[in-house]
Amino acid sequence: MSEESEPTYTALEIVEEFFPATPARLIPRERAYRLERDDAGAVRVVDAEGFERLVMTPIERTGAARDQLCCDLCHTSSPREHLHMLRSEVPGSAGRRFRYLMACRDTEACEARRLDDAAVEVLLRLS
């Protein structure tokens, strides 16, 4: 007796089929960049070929731990203790100018929640 295999569907196919009115901005798109945390705590932006495009280093936390903040990368809102401020040096500034970004401390979870590369692309254009 031959057993027929059940068809499988991607999450995107399910959303498009059963929730066709979902706004396009809420549908995850293919991303060209990924975020990785190194042993020193810095967050690296790596492109699809594995080339490091940007390194953002954490800066010391200030303010009340109960304050709600928003991650600039995945747009989740959390208490300050779950987020941190990162900075990256502007090329050619000899360490005198920096770009700042609020990001989740849990880089893997942030990466899973990010819907697109829009915030990363802005950082790369400004760098």
Short mmCIF file of C-alpha atoms in Angstrom, two decimals:
data_model
loop_
_atom_site.label_atom_id
_atom_site.label_comp_id
_atom_site.label_asym_id
_atom_site.label_seq_id
_atom_site.Cartn_x
_atom_site.Cartn_y
_atom_site.Cartn_z
CA MET A 1 0.00 0.00 0.00
CA SER A 2 1.46 3.37 -1.02
CA GLU A 3 1.27 6.21 1.43
CA GLU A 4 0.84 9.62 -0.17
CA SER A 5 2.86 12.42 1.40
CA GLU A 6 0.97 15.41 2.71
CA PRO A 7 1.80 18.71 0.99
CA THR A 8 3.76 21.17 3.10
CA TYR A 9 3.45 24.93 3.07
CA THR A 10 5.70 27.74 4.20
CA ALA A 11 4.56 30.22 6.84
CA LEU A 12 4.40 32.87 4.10
CA GLU A 13 2.10 30.70 1.95
CA ILE A 14 -0.21 30.10 4.92
CA VAL A 15 -0.41 33.82 5.76
CA GLU A 16 -1.06 34.78 2.13
CA GLU A 17 -3.74 32.10 1.74
CA PHE A 18 -5.69 32.51 4.99
CA PHE A 19 -4.95 36.16 5.80
CA PRO A 20 -4.87 37.91 2.41
CA ALA A 21 -5.54 41.35 3.93
CA THR A 22 -2.26 41.29 5.90
CA PRO A 23 -0.42 44.55 5.14
CA ALA A 24 2.73 44.00 3.06
CA ARG A 25 4.89 45.71 5.71
CA LEU A 26 3.99 42.93 8.20
CA ILE A 27 5.06 40.10 5.92
CA PRO A 28 8.70 39.15 6.50
CA ARG A 29 10.92 39.66 3.47
CA GLU A 30 14.17 38.02 2.51
CA ARG A 31 17.03 39.79 4.26
CA ALA A 32 20.48 40.58 2.91
CA TYR A 33 22.02 41.15 6.36
CA ARG A 34 22.16 39.28 9.64
CA LEU A 35 23.10 40.39 13.14
CA GLU A 36 25.71 38.53 15.16
CA ARG A 37 27.04 39.20 18.65
CA ASP A 38 30.75 38.61 19.24
CA ASP A 39 32.44 37.54 22.48
CA ALA A 40 33.14 41.16 23.48
CA GLY A 41 29.41 42.07 23.28
CA ALA A 42 29.61 44.03 20.02
CA VAL A 43 26.92 43.47 17.39
CA ARG A 44 28.20 42.85 13.88
CA VAL A 45 26.18 43.39 10.70
CA VAL A 46 27.17 40.65 8.24
CA ASP A 47 26.03 40.49 4.61
CA ALA A 48 24.96 37.36 2.70
CA GLU A 49 28.55 36.63 1.62
CA GLY A 50 29.76 36.73 5.24
CA PHE A 51 31.49 40.11 4.90
CA GLU A 52 31.37 42.27 8.04
CA ARG A 53 29.74 45.56 7.03
CA LEU A 54 29.42 47.31 10.39
CA VAL A 55 30.37 46.79 14.05
CA MET A 56 28.28 48.39 16.79
CA THR A 57 29.66 48.46 20.32
CA PRO A 58 27.48 48.70 23.44
CA ILE A 59 27.73 51.78 25.64
CA GLU A 60 27.11 51.96 29.36
CA ARG A 61 23.48 51.81 30.47
CA THR A 62 21.94 54.84 32.18
CA GLY A 63 18.39 55.64 33.26
CA ALA A 64 15.71 53.81 35.17
CA ALA A 65 15.46 50.07 34.47
CA ARG A 66 11.64 50.29 34.31
CA ASP A 67 11.64 52.79 31.41
CA GLN A 68 10.07 51.37 28.24
CA LEU A 69 12.22 51.68 25.11
CA CYS A 70 11.85 50.54 21.51
CA CYS A 71 14.37 48.52 19.51
CA ASP A 72 15.34 50.32 16.30
CA LEU A 73 15.87 47.00 14.51
CA CYS A 74 12.86 44.80 15.36
CA HIS A 75 10.58 47.53 16.76
CA THR A 76 9.70 45.63 19.92
CA SER A 77 9.05 47.61 23.08
CA SER A 78 10.68 46.40 26.30
CA PRO A 79 12.01 47.67 29.62
CA ARG A 80 15.47 49.24 29.45
CA GLU A 81 17.05 46.15 31.04
CA HIS A 82 16.25 44.15 27.86
CA LEU A 83 17.67 46.77 25.47
CA HIS A 84 20.97 48.57 25.13
CA MET A 85 22.42 51.49 23.24
CA LEU A 86 24.93 50.64 20.52
CA ARG A 87 27.21 52.95 18.62
CA SER A 88 29.27 52.71 15.48
CA GLU A 89 32.02 55.07 14.37
CA VAL A 90 31.35 57.16 11.29
CA PRO A 91 34.07 56.24 8.76
CA GLY A 92 36.69 58.95 8.31
CA SER A 93 35.82 60.69 11.59
CA ALA A 94 38.85 59.38 13.50
CA GLY A 95 36.59 58.44 16.43
CA ARG A 96 34.99 61.87 16.75
CA ARG A 97 31.54 61.06 15.30
CA PHE A 98 29.26 58.12 16.02
CA ARG A 99 25.85 56.77 14.99
CA TYR A 100 23.66 55.49 17.84
CA LEU A 101 21.05 52.74 17.83
CA MET A 102 18.81 51.14 20.47
CA ALA A 103 18.78 47.34 20.14
CA CYS A 104 17.69 44.23 22.00
CA ARG A 105 20.29 42.59 24.24
CA ASP A 106 19.11 39.20 22.95
CA THR A 107 20.47 39.47 19.42
CA GLU A 108 19.09 36.10 18.30
CA ALA A 109 15.53 37.00 19.33
CA CYS A 110 15.88 40.44 17.74
CA GLU A 111 17.10 38.84 14.52
CA ALA A 112 14.08 36.49 14.53
CA ARG A 113 11.64 39.41 14.99
CA ARG A 114 13.17 41.71 12.35
CA LEU A 115 10.83 41.91 9.35
CA ASP A 116 13.30 43.50 6.95
CA ASP A 117 16.65 45.24 6.51
CA ALA A 118 15.31 48.82 6.43
CA ALA A 119 16.97 49.97 9.69
CA VAL A 120 20.24 48.20 8.83
CA GLU A 121 20.31 49.77 5.36
CA VAL A 122 19.86 53.25 6.88
CA LEU A 123 22.84 52.61 9.16
CA LEU A 124 24.96 51.41 6.25
CA ARG A 125 24.05 54.47 4.14
CA LEU A 126 24.95 56.80 7.02
CA SER A 127 28.25 55.06 7.69
#
